[in-house]
């Protein structure tokens, strides 16, 4: 069992590496100069150059990736340009409501699904069981993107 768990953990390393490269590339290869965007329209070239130097944007892409990867490994997610506070603090502020909402969702799902499942099992093969099974199969076949799109359009 230990060998299986170790094997599975080692298999996640390439996936994490690919995701890290993709996230970094998406952040760095967006159109426009991040320093010019942060500086604003009225900024001088010297101000833009100063921001580029502060953000390390003058370094080669591979060096930037190494710095970014080191910061991510240390838990330093940087500072929010919008709120001007550390990103980890922003996450901390929003973690409690997020976990509360997730816990409430689980409680509601269990309170609804367990009685429905018991009722369907009590009359296995009956009309209620068939309706619940067909609804389950239908919702299982629908893609999450379709459901998200439908909810978004409501």
PDB file of C-alpha atoms in Angstrom:
ATOM      1  CA  UNK A   1       0.000   0.000   0.000  1.00  0.00           C
ATOM      2  CA  UNK A   2       2.841   2.364   0.845  1.00  0.00           C
ATOM      3  CA  UNK A   3       4.461   1.678  -2.526  1.00  0.00           C
ATOM      4  CA  UNK A   4       1.191   2.456  -4.290  1.00  0.00           C
ATOM      5  CA  UNK A   5       0.773   5.756  -2.439  1.00  0.00           C
ATOM      6  CA  UNK A   6       4.395   6.699  -3.114  1.00  0.00           C
ATOM      7  CA  UNK A   7       3.972   5.832  -6.792  1.00  0.00           C
ATOM      8  CA  UNK A   8       0.838   7.975  -7.033  1.00  0.00           C
ATOM      9  CA  UNK A   9       2.536  10.887  -5.282  1.00  0.00           C
ATOM     10  CA  UNK A  10       5.507  10.682  -7.626  1.00  0.00           C
ATOM     11  CA  UNK A  11       3.139  10.626 -10.601  1.00  0.00           C
ATOM     12  CA  UNK A  12       1.767  14.016  -9.563  1.00  0.00           C
ATOM     13  CA  UNK A  13       5.151  15.730  -9.921  1.00  0.00           C
ATOM     14  CA  UNK A  14       5.026  15.976 -13.745  1.00  0.00           C
ATOM     15  CA  UNK A  15       1.427  17.182 -13.603  1.00  0.00           C
ATOM     16  CA  UNK A  16       2.326  19.876 -11.081  1.00  0.00           C
ATOM     17  CA  UNK A  17       5.300  20.910 -13.224  1.00  0.00           C
ATOM     18  CA  UNK A  18       3.118  21.241 -16.339  1.00  0.00           C
ATOM     19  CA  UNK A  19       0.515  23.260 -14.440  1.00  0.00           C
ATOM     20  CA  UNK A  20       3.234  25.519 -12.990  1.00  0.00           C
ATOM     21  CA  UNK A  21       4.670  26.211 -16.444  1.00  0.00           C
ATOM     22  CA  UNK A  22       1.223  26.874 -17.908  1.00  0.00           C
ATOM     23  CA  UNK A  23       0.222  29.247 -15.102  1.00  0.00           C
ATOM     24  CA  UNK A  24       3.510  31.126 -15.346  1.00  0.00           C
ATOM     25  CA  UNK A  25       3.239  31.429 -19.117  1.00  0.00           C
ATOM     26  CA  UNK A  26      -0.351  32.644 -18.896  1.00  0.00           C
ATOM     27  CA  UNK A  27       0.715  35.288 -16.393  1.00  0.00           C
ATOM     28  CA  UNK A  28       3.763  36.442 -18.334  1.00  0.00           C
ATOM     29  CA  UNK A  29       2.618  36.187 -21.925  1.00  0.00           C
ATOM     30  CA  UNK A  30      -0.563  38.226 -21.673  1.00  0.00           C
ATOM     31  CA  UNK A  31      -0.786  41.037 -24.205  1.00  0.00           C
ATOM     32  CA  UNK A  32       0.648  44.378 -23.185  1.00  0.00           C
ATOM     33  CA  UNK A  33       3.432  45.405 -20.879  1.00  0.00           C
ATOM     34  CA  UNK A  34       2.478  44.784 -17.236  1.00  0.00           C
ATOM     35  CA  UNK A  35       4.709  47.644 -16.098  1.00  0.00           C
ATOM     36  CA  UNK A  36       3.067  50.091 -18.492  1.00  0.00           C
ATOM     37  CA  UNK A  37      -0.380  48.949 -17.406  1.00  0.00           C
ATOM     38  CA  UNK A  38       0.504  49.378 -13.723  1.00  0.00           C
ATOM     39  CA  UNK A  39       2.119  52.764 -14.326  1.00  0.00           C
ATOM     40  CA  UNK A  40      -0.861  54.170 -16.174  1.00  0.00           C
ATOM     41  CA  UNK A  41      -1.166  56.302 -19.282  1.00  0.00           C
ATOM     42  CA  UNK A  42       0.619  59.362 -17.904  1.00  0.00           C
ATOM     43  CA  UNK A  43       3.750  57.494 -16.784  1.00  0.00           C
ATOM     44  CA  UNK A  44       7.159  58.418 -18.076  1.00  0.00           C
ATOM     45  CA  UNK A  45       9.479  55.815 -19.617  1.00  0.00           C
ATOM     46  CA  UNK A  46      11.663  56.073 -16.507  1.00  0.00           C
ATOM     47  CA  UNK A  47       8.727  55.191 -14.237  1.00  0.00           C
ATOM     48  CA  UNK A  48       7.860  52.223 -16.436  1.00  0.00           C
ATOM     49  CA  UNK A  49      11.507  51.089 -16.388  1.00  0.00           C
ATOM     50  CA  UNK A  50      11.526  51.369 -12.574  1.00  0.00           C
ATOM     51  CA  UNK A  51       8.391  49.224 -12.277  1.00  0.00           C
ATOM     52  CA  UNK A  52       9.867  46.671 -14.704  1.00  0.00           C
ATOM     53  CA  UNK A  53      13.014  46.504 -12.555  1.00  0.00           C
ATOM     54  CA  UNK A  54      11.018  46.161  -9.311  1.00  0.00           C
ATOM     55  CA  UNK A  55       8.936  43.332 -10.775  1.00  0.00           C
ATOM     56  CA  UNK A  56      11.966  41.595 -12.291  1.00  0.00           C
ATOM     57  CA  UNK A  57      10.555  41.819 -15.802  1.00  0.00           C
ATOM     58  CA  UNK A  58      13.940  42.693 -17.277  1.00  0.00           C
ATOM     59  CA  UNK A  59      15.286  39.234 -16.441  1.00  0.00           C
ATOM     60  CA  UNK A  60      15.159  36.419 -19.012  1.00  0.00           C
ATOM     61  CA  UNK A  61      11.953  34.378 -18.972  1.00  0.00           C
ATOM     62  CA  UNK A  62      13.701  31.313 -17.513  1.00  0.00           C
ATOM     63  CA  UNK A  63      15.115  33.369 -14.607  1.00  0.00           C
ATOM     64  CA  UNK A  64      11.666  34.902 -14.014  1.00  0.00           C
ATOM     65  CA  UNK A  65      10.203  31.397 -13.899  1.00  0.00           C
ATOM     66  CA  UNK A  66      12.801  30.287 -11.350  1.00  0.00           C
ATOM     67  CA  UNK A  67      12.089  33.286  -9.120  1.00  0.00           C
ATOM     68  CA  UNK A  68       8.329  32.766  -9.446  1.00  0.00           C
ATOM     69  CA  UNK A  69       8.625  29.037  -8.692  1.00  0.00           C
ATOM     70  CA  UNK A  70      10.773  29.717  -5.605  1.00  0.00           C
ATOM     71  CA  UNK A  71       8.225  32.259  -4.328  1.00  0.00           C
ATOM     72  CA  UNK A  72       5.337  29.838  -4.915  1.00  0.00           C
ATOM     73  CA  UNK A  73       7.200  27.046  -3.092  1.00  0.00           C
ATOM     74  CA  UNK A  74       7.766  29.362  -0.126  1.00  0.00           C
ATOM     75  CA  UNK A  75       4.111  30.425  -0.066  1.00  0.00           C
ATOM     76  CA  UNK A  76       4.844  33.982  -1.172  1.00  0.00           C
ATOM     77  CA  UNK A  77       2.019  34.764  -3.570  1.00  0.00           C
ATOM     78  CA  UNK A  78       3.020  38.395  -3.858  1.00  0.00           C
ATOM     79  CA  UNK A  79       1.028  41.547  -3.310  1.00  0.00           C
ATOM     80  CA  UNK A  80      -2.318  42.406  -4.832  1.00  0.00           C
ATOM     81  CA  UNK A  81      -2.011  45.341  -7.201  1.00  0.00           C
ATOM     82  CA  UNK A  82      -5.646  46.220  -6.580  1.00  0.00           C
ATOM     83  CA  UNK A  83      -5.920  45.898  -2.782  1.00  0.00           C
ATOM     84  CA  UNK A  84      -2.244  46.647  -1.986  1.00  0.00           C
ATOM     85  CA  UNK A  85      -2.008  43.825   0.568  1.00  0.00           C
ATOM     86  CA  UNK A  86      -0.453  40.362   0.459  1.00  0.00           C
ATOM     87  CA  UNK A  87      -2.411  37.839  -1.608  1.00  0.00           C
ATOM     88  CA  UNK A  88      -2.149  35.207   1.145  1.00  0.00           C
ATOM     89  CA  UNK A  89      -3.945  37.644   3.487  1.00  0.00           C
ATOM     90  CA  UNK A  90      -6.709  38.124   0.896  1.00  0.00           C
ATOM     91  CA  UNK A  91      -7.109  34.367   0.635  1.00  0.00           C
ATOM     92  CA  UNK A  92      -7.231  34.131   4.429  1.00  0.00           C
ATOM     93  CA  UNK A  93      -9.978  36.757   4.591  1.00  0.00           C
ATOM     94  CA  UNK A  94     -12.109  34.843   2.114  1.00  0.00           C
ATOM     95  CA  UNK A  95     -11.373  31.324   3.356  1.00  0.00           C
ATOM     96  CA  UNK A  96     -13.872  31.263   6.232  1.00  0.00           C
ATOM     97  CA  UNK A  97     -16.919  32.303   4.164  1.00  0.00           C
ATOM     98  CA  UNK A  98     -15.882  29.904   1.404  1.00  0.00           C
ATOM     99  CA  UNK A  99     -15.560  26.960   3.793  1.00  0.00           C
ATOM    100  CA  UNK A 100     -18.848  27.895   5.495  1.00  0.00           C
ATOM    101  CA  UNK A 101     -20.628  27.943   2.155  1.00  0.00           C
ATOM    102  CA  UNK A 102     -19.068  24.616   1.159  1.00  0.00           C
ATOM    103  CA  UNK A 103     -20.084  23.009   4.468  1.00  0.00           C
ATOM    104  CA  UNK A 104     -23.646  24.333   4.162  1.00  0.00           C
ATOM    105  CA  UNK A 105     -23.840  22.972   0.619  1.00  0.00           C
ATOM    106  CA  UNK A 106     -22.723  19.528   1.783  1.00  0.00           C
ATOM    107  CA  UNK A 107     -25.234  19.552   4.647  1.00  0.00           C
ATOM    108  CA  UNK A 108     -28.098  20.511   2.322  1.00  0.00           C
ATOM    109  CA  UNK A 109     -27.043  17.897  -0.230  1.00  0.00           C
ATOM    110  CA  UNK A 110     -26.979  15.166   2.418  1.00  0.00           C
ATOM    111  CA  UNK A 111     -30.282  16.279   3.971  1.00  0.00           C
ATOM    112  CA  UNK A 112     -31.960  16.132   0.557  1.00  0.00           C
ATOM    113  CA  UNK A 113     -30.256  13.146  -1.055  1.00  0.00           C
ATOM    114  CA  UNK A 114     -30.314  10.645   1.820  1.00  0.00           C
ATOM    115  CA  UNK A 115     -34.087  10.776   2.369  1.00  0.00           C
ATOM    116  CA  UNK A 116     -34.679  10.639  -1.395  1.00  0.00           C
ATOM    117  CA  UNK A 117     -32.338   7.647  -1.694  1.00  0.00           C
ATOM    118  CA  UNK A 118     -34.028   5.856   1.200  1.00  0.00           C
ATOM    119  CA  UNK A 119     -37.438   6.513  -0.309  1.00  0.00           C
ATOM    120  CA  UNK A 120     -36.296   5.233  -3.705  1.00  0.00           C
ATOM    121  CA  UNK A 121     -34.723   2.122  -2.132  1.00  0.00           C
ATOM    122  CA  UNK A 122     -37.832   1.435  -0.068  1.00  0.00           C
ATOM    123  CA  UNK A 123     -39.868   1.053  -3.263  1.00  0.00           C
ATOM    124  CA  UNK A 124     -37.112  -0.258  -5.518  1.00  0.00           C
ATOM    125  CA  UNK A 125     -38.306  -0.398  -9.104  1.00  0.00           C
ATOM    126  CA  UNK A 126     -41.315   1.824  -8.399  1.00  0.00           C
ATOM    127  CA  UNK A 127     -42.145   5.024 -10.208  1.00  0.00           C
ATOM    128  CA  UNK A 128     -40.242   7.229  -7.724  1.00  0.00           C
ATOM    129  CA  UNK A 129     -37.122   5.090  -8.008  1.00  0.00           C
ATOM    130  CA  UNK A 130     -37.285   5.172 -11.803  1.00  0.00           C
ATOM    131  CA  UNK A 131     -37.738   8.954 -11.840  1.00  0.00           C
ATOM    132  CA  UNK A 132     -34.764   9.488  -9.517  1.00  0.00           C
ATOM    133  CA  UNK A 133     -32.543   7.085 -11.466  1.00  0.00           C
ATOM    134  CA  UNK A 134     -33.414   8.667 -14.802  1.00  0.00           C
ATOM    135  CA  UNK A 135     -32.774  12.136 -13.383  1.00  0.00           C
ATOM    136  CA  UNK A 136     -29.442  10.940 -11.983  1.00  0.00           C
ATOM    137  CA  UNK A 137     -28.391   9.483 -15.328  1.00  0.00           C
ATOM    138  CA  UNK A 138     -29.519  12.597 -17.176  1.00  0.00           C
ATOM    139  CA  UNK A 139     -27.634  14.957 -14.878  1.00  0.00           C
ATOM    140  CA  UNK A 140     -24.574  12.716 -14.997  1.00  0.00           C
ATOM    141  CA  UNK A 141     -24.481  12.882 -18.779  1.00  0.00           C
ATOM    142  CA  UNK A 142     -24.786  16.655 -18.949  1.00  0.00           C
ATOM    143  CA  UNK A 143     -21.461  18.392 -19.089  1.00  0.00           C
ATOM    144  CA  UNK A 144     -20.517  20.773 -16.339  1.00  0.00           C
ATOM    145  CA  UNK A 145     -19.906  23.506 -18.859  1.00  0.00           C
ATOM    146  CA  UNK A 146     -23.477  23.248 -20.149  1.00  0.00           C
ATOM    147  CA  UNK A 147     -24.857  23.473 -16.622  1.00  0.00           C
ATOM    148  CA  UNK A 148     -22.573  26.417 -15.833  1.00  0.00           C
ATOM    149  CA  UNK A 149     -23.622  28.186 -19.008  1.00  0.00           C
ATOM    150  CA  UNK A 150     -27.319  27.611 -18.242  1.00  0.00           C
ATOM    151  CA  UNK A 151     -26.959  28.924 -14.689  1.00  0.00           C
ATOM    152  CA  UNK A 152     -24.958  31.920 -15.919  1.00  0.00           C
ATOM    153  CA  UNK A 153     -27.654  32.816 -18.461  1.00  0.00           C
ATOM    154  CA  UNK A 154     -30.420  32.699 -15.840  1.00  0.00           C
TER     155      UNK A 154
END
